Coordinates of C-alpha atoms and ligand atoms in Angstrom, one line a residue:
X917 CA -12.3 -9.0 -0.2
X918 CA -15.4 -10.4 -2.2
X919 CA -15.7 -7.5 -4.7
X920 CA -12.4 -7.9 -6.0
X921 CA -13.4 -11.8 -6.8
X922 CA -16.0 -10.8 -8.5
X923 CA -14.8 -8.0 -10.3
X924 CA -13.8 -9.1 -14.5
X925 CA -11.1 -7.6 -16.0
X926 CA -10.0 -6.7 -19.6
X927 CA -5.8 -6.6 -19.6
X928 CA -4.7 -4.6 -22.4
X929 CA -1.4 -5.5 -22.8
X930 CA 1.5 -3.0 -24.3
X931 CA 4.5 -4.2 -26.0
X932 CA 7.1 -2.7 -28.4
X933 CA 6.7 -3.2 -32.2
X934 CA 9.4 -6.0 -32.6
X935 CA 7.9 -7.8 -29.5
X936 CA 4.2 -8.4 -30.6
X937 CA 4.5 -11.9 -32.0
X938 CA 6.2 -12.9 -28.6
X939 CA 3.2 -11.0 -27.2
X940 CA 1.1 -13.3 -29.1
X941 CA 2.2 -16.2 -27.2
X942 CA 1.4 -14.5 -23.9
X943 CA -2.5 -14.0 -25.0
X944 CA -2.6 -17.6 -26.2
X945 CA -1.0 -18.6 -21.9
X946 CA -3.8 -16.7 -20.8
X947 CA -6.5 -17.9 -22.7
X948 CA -4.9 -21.1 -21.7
X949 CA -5.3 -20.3 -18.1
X950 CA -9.3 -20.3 -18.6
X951 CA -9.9 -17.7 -15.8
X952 CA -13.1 -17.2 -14.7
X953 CA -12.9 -13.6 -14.4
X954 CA -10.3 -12.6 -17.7
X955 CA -13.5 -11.3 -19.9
X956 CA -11.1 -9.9 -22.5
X957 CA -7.1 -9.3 -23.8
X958 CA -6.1 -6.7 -25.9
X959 CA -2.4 -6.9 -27.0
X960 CA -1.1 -3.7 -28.4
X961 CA 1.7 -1.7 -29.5
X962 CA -0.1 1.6 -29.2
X963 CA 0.0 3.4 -26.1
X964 CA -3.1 5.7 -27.0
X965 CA -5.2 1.7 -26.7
X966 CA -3.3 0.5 -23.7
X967 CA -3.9 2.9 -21.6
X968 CA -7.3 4.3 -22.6
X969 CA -9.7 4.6 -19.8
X970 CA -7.7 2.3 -17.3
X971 CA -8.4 1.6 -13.9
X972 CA -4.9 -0.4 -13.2
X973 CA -1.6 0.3 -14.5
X974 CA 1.1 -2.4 -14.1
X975 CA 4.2 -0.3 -15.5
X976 CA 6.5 -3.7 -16.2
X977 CA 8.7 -3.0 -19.1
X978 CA 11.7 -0.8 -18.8
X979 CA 15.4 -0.8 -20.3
X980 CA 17.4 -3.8 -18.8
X981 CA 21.1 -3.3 -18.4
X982 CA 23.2 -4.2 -21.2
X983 CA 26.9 -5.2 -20.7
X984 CA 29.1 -2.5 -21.3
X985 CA 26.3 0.3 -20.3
X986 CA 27.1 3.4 -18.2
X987 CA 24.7 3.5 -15.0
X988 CA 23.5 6.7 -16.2
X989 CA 22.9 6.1 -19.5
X990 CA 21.0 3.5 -19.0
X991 CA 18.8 6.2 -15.9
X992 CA 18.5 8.4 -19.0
X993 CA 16.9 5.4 -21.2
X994 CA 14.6 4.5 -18.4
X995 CA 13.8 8.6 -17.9
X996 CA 12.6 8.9 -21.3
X997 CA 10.1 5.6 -20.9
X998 CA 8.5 6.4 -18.0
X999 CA 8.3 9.8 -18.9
X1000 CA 6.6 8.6 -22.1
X1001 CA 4.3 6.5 -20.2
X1002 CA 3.2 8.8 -17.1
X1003 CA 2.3 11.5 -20.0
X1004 CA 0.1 8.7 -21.7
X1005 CA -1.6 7.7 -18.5
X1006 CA -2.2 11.9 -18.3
X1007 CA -3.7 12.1 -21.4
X1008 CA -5.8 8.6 -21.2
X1009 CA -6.4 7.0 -18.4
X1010 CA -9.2 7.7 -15.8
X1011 CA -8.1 10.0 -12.9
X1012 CA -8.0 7.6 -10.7
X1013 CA -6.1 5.0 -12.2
X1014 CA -3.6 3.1 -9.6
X1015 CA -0.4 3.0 -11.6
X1016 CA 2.1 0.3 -10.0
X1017 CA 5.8 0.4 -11.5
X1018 CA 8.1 -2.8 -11.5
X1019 CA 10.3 -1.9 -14.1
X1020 CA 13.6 -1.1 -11.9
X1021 CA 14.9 1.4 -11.0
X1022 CA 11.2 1.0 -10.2
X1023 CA 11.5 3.6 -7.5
X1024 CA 13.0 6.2 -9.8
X1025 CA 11.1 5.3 -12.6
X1026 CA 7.7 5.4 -10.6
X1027 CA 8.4 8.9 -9.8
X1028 CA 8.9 10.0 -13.1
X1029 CA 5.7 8.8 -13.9
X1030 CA 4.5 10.4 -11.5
X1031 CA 6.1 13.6 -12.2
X1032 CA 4.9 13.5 -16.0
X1033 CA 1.4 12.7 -15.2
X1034 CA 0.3 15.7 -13.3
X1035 CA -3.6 15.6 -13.8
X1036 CA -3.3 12.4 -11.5
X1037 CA -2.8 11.7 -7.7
X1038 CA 0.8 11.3 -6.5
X1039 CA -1.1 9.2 -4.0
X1040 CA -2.1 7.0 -6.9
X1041 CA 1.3 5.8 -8.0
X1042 CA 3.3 3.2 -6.0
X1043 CA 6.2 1.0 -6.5
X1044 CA 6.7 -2.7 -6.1
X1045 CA 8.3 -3.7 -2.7
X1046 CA 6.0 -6.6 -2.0
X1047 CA 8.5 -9.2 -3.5
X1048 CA 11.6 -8.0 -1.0
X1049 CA 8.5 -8.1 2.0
X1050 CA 7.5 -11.5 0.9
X1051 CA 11.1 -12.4 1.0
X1052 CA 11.6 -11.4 4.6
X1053 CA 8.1 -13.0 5.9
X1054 CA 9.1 -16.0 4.2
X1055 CA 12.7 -15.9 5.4
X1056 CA 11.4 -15.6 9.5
X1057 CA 8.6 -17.9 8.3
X1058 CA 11.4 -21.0 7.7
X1059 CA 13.7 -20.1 10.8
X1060 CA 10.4 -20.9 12.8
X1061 CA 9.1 -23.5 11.1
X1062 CA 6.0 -22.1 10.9
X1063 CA 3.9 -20.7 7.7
X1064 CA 4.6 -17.3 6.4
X1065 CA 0.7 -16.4 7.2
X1066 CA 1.6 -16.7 10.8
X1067 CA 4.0 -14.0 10.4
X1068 CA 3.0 -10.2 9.9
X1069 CA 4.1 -6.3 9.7
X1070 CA 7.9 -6.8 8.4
X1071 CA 8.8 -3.8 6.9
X1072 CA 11.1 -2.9 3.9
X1073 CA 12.5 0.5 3.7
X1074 CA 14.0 2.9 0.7
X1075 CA 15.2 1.7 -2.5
X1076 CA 14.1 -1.8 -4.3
X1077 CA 18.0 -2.7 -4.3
X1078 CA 20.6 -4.1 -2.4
X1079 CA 20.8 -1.0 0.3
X1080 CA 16.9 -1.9 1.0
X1081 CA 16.3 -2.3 5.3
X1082 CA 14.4 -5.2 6.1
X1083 CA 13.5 -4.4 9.2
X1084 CA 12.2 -6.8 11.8
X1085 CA 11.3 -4.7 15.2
X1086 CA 8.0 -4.8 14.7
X1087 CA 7.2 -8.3 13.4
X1088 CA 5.1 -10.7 15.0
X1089 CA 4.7 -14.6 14.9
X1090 CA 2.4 -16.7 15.8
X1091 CA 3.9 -19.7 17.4
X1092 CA 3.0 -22.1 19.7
X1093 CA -0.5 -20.4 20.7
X1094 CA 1.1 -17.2 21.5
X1095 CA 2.1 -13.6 19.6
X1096 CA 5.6 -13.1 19.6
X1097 CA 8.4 -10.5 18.8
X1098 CA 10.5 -11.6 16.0
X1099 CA 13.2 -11.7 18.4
X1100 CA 11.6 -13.5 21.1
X1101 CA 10.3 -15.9 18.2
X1102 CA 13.7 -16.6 17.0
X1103 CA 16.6 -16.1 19.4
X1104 CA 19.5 -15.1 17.4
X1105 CA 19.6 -11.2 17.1
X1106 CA 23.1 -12.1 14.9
X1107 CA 20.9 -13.6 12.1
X1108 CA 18.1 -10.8 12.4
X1109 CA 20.3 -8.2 12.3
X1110 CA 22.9 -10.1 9.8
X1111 CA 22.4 -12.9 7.7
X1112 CA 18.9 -12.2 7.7
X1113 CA 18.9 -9.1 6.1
X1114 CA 21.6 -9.2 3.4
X1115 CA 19.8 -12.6 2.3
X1116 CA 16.8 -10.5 1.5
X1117 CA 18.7 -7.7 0.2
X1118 CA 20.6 -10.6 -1.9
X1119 CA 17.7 -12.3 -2.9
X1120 CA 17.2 -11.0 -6.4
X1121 CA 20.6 -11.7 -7.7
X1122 CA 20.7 -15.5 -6.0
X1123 CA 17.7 -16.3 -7.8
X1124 CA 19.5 -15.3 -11.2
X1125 CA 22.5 -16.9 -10.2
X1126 CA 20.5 -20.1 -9.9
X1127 CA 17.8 -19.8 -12.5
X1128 CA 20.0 -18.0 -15.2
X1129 CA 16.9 -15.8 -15.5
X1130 CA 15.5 -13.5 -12.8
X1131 CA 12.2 -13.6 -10.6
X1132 CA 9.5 -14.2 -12.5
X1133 CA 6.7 -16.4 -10.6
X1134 CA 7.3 -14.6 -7.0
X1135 CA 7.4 -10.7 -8.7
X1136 CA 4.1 -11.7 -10.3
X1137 CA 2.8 -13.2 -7.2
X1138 CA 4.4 -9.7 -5.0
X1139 CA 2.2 -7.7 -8.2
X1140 CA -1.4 -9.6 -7.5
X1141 CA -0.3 -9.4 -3.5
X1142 CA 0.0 -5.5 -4.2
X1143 CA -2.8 -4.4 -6.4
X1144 CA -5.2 -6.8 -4.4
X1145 CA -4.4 -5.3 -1.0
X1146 CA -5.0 -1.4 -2.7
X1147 CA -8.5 -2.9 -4.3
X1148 CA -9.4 -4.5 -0.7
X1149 CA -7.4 -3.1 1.9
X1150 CA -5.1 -4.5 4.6
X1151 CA -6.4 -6.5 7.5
X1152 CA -6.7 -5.1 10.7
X1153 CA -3.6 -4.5 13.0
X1154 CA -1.7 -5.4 9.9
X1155 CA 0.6 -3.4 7.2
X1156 CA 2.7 -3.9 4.4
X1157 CA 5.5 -2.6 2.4
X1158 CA 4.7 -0.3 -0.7
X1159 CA 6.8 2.8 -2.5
X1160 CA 5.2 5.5 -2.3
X1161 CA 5.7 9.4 -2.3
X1162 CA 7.1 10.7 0.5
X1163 CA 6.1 14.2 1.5
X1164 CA 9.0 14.8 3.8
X1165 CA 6.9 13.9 7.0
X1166 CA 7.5 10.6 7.6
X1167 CA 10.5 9.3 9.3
X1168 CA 12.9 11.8 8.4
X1169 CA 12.9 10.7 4.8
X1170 CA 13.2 13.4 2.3
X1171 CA 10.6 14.5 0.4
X1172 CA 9.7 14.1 -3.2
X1173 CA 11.1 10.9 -3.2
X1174 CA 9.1 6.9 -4.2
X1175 CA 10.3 5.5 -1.0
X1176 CA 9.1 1.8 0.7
X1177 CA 7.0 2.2 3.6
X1178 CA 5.6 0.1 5.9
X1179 CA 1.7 1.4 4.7
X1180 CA -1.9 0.3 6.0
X1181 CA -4.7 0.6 3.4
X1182 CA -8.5 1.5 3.5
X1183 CA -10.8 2.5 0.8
X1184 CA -8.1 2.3 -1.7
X1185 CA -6.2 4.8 0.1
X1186 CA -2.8 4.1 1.8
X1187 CA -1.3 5.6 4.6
X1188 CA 2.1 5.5 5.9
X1189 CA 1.8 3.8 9.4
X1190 CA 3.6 6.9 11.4
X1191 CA 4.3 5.9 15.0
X1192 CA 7.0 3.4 15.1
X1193 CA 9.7 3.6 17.6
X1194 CA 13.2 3.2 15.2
X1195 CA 16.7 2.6 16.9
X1196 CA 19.5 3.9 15.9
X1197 CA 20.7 0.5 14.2
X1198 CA 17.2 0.8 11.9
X1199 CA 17.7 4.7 11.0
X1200 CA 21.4 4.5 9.7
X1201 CA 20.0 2.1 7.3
X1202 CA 16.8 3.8 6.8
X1203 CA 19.2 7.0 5.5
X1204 CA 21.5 4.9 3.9
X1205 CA 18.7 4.0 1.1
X1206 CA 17.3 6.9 1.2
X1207 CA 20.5 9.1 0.2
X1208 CA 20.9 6.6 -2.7
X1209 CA 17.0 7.3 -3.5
X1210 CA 18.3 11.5 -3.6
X1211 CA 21.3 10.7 -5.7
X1212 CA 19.3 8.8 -7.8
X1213 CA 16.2 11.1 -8.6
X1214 CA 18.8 14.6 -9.1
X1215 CA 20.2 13.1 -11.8
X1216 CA 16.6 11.8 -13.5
X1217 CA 15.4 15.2 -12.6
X1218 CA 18.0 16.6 -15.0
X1219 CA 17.2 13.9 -17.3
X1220 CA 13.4 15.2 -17.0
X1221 CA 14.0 18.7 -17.8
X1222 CA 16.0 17.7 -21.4
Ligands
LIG2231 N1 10.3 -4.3 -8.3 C1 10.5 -5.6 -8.3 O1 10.3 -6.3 -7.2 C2 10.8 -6.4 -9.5 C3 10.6 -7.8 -9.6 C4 10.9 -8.4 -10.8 C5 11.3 -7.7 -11.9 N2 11.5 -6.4 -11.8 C6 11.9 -5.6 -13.0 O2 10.8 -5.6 -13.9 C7 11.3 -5.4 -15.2 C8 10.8 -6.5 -16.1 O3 11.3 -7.8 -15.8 P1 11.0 -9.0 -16.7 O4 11.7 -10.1 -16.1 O5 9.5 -9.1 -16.8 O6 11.6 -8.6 -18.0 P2 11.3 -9.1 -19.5 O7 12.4 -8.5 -20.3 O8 11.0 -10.5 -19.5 O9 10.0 -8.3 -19.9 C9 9.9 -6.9 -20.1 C10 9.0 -6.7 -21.3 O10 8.8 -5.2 -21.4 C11 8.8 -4.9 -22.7 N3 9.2 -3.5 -22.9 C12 10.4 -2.9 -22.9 N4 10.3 -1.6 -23.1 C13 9.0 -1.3 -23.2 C14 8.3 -0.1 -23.5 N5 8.9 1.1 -23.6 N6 7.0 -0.2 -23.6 C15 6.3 -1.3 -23.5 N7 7.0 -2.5 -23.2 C16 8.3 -2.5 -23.1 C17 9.9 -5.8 -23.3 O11 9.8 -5.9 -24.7 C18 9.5 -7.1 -22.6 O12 8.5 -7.9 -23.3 C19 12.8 -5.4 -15.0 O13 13.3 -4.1 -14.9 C20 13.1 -6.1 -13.7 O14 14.3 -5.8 -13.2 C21 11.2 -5.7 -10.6
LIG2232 C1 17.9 1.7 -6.5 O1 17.4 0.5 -6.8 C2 17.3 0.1 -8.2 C3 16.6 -1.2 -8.4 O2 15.2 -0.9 -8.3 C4 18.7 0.1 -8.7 O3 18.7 -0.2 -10.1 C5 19.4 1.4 -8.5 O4 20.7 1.4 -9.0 C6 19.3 1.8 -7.1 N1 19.8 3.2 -7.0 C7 21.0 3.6 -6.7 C8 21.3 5.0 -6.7 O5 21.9 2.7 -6.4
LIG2233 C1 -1.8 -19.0 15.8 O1 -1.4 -20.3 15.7 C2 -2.2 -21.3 16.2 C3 -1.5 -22.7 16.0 O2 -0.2 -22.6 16.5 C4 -3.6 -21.3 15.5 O3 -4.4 -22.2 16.1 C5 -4.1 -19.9 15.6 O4 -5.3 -19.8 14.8 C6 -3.1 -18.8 15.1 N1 -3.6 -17.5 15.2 C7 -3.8 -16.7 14.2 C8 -4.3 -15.3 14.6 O5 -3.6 -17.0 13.1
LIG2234 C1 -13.9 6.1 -0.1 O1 -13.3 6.9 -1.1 C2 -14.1 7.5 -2.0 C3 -13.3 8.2 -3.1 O2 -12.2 8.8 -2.6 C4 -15.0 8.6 -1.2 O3 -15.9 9.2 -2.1 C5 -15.8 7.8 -0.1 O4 -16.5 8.7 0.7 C6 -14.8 7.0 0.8 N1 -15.6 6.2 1.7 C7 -15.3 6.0 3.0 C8 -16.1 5.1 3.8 O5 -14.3 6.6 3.5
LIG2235 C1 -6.2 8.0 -6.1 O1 -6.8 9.3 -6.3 C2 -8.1 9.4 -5.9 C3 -8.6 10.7 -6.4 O2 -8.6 10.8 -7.8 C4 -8.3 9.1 -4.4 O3 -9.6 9.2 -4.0 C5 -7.7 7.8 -4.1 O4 -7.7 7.6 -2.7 C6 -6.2 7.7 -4.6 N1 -5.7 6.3 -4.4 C7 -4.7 6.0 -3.6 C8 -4.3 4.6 -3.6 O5 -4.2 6.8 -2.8

């Protein structure tokens, strides 16, 4: 972990036209934040600056719902963006850029990128789960009473939505001196295997509900969480939750589909952990998300292709 504290950055941050002198405001919060390692900030409304030569790609902006909008009209507006923005990583960005997508349908939208940037990795594009695994960690973290560091390898499954598995079977708490199973720990299997998990799959739109405006502070925090564990890898005996590609040999989860994993990370380099045990409670939900995940990239294909 000490080369990523010591390693200075240069954001280059892209915006639309209309949405520079908002921008503007951002630079003047960071400069603000007087970071030790932010050496530079470029704001910018042209893609062939923003993504010049990057290292790091945080793929944030995408087409919010409006009211009114038909789901698939609104696919097709996020197709055409991340097309536009996995072509311009193609033609600019170093080869082995890490590209992270949070724009949502992020999963959707990360393999578009993916798909229109084929001179880099698949392996090198991901998409943001960490918020939904922070979520559950917190979540068994309170029922305990205990901190959230003291609880490790939840896993979320499939989409970044509400058909999401957060899956406890192979969580593990510290408490009271000793390693426990999640259910040992806590001693309601009703509220794993219920309240527990549509609370986490809930999560997002509670957080509008009360704040009138969704996450903002906890996706930024699930973003660091993310690119920092890729930088400087997972801790031993430990994973975490990441979309990534899916090659069709995992789980039985189709292939050619961004897909949350439980994933353990070395040199920059994930893999998916491959030897859990899964009930048959875990894999109904586990293709549950994942036939929404097929659904979802057949009609963005088609979308691709025009
Ligand atoms: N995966 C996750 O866990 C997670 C968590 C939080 C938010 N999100 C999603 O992230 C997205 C952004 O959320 P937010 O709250 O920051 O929204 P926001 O509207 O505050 O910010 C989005 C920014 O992206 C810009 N943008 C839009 N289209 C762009 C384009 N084509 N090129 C460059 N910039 C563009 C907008 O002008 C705006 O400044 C949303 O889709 C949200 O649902 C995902
Ligand atoms: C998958 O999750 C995204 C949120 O990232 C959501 O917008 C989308 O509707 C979900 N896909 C389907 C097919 O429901
Ligand atoms: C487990 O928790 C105890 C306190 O209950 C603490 O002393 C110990 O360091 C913890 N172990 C780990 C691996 O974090
Ligand atoms: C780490 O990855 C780099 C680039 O993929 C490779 O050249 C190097 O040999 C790897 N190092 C180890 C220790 O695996
Ligand atoms: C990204 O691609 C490079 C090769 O260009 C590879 O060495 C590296 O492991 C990939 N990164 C991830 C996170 O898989």
């Amino acid at each position: 972990h000490c080369s990523a504290k010591l390693t200075p950055i240069i954001l280059l941050l892209l915006d639309i036209t209309p949405m520079l002198p908002v921008l503007e405001g951002v630079v003047m919060e960071l400069q603000d934040c007087a970071l030790p390692l932010l050496k530079e900030i470029i704001p910018t409304d042209k893609e062939e600056v923003a993504f010049k030569d990057l290292d790091a790609a945080i793929l944030v902006g995408s087409m919010p719902r409006k009211e009114g909008m038909e789901r698939k009209d609104l696919l097709k507006a996020n197709v055409a963006i991340f097309k536009n923005q996995g072509a311009a990583l193609d033609k600019y960005a170093k080869k082995t850029v890490k590209v992270l997508v949070v724009g949502n349908p992020a999963n959707t939208n990360c393999l578009v990128a993916a798909k229109s940037a084929p001179s880099i990795p698949k392996e090198n594009f991901s998409c943001l789960t960490r918020l939904d695994h922070n979520r559950a960690r917190s979540q068994v973290a309170m029922r305990c009473g205990i901190p959230a560091t003291q609880v490790k390898n939840v896993i979320i499954w499939g989409n970044h939505s509400s058909t999401q598995y957060p899956d406890v079977h192979h969580c593990k708490v510290n408490m009271s001196g000793s390693e426990l199973t999640c259910f040992d720990a806590i001693k309601d299997d009703d509220w794993l295997k219920g309240d527990f998990i549509t609370t986490v799959q809930q999560r997002g739109a509670a957080v509008i509900k009360a704040r009138k405006l969704s996450s903002a502070m906890s996706a930024a925090k699930a973003i660091c969480d993310h690119m920092r564990d890729i930088w400087s890898g997972t801790h031993e005996g430990e994973f975490t939750s990441m979309g990534v590609y899916s090659t069709g040999n995992s789980y039985g989860v189709p292939e050619d589909l961004i897909y949350s994993f439980p994933v353990q990370i070395q040199n920059k380099t994930w893999k998916i952990v491959d030897s859990l045990a899964i009930n048959d409670f875990s894999k109904s939900k586990m293709d549950a998300t994942a036939a929404e995940l097929v659904e979802e990239r057949d009609t963005a294909v088609a979308f691709l292709g025009v």
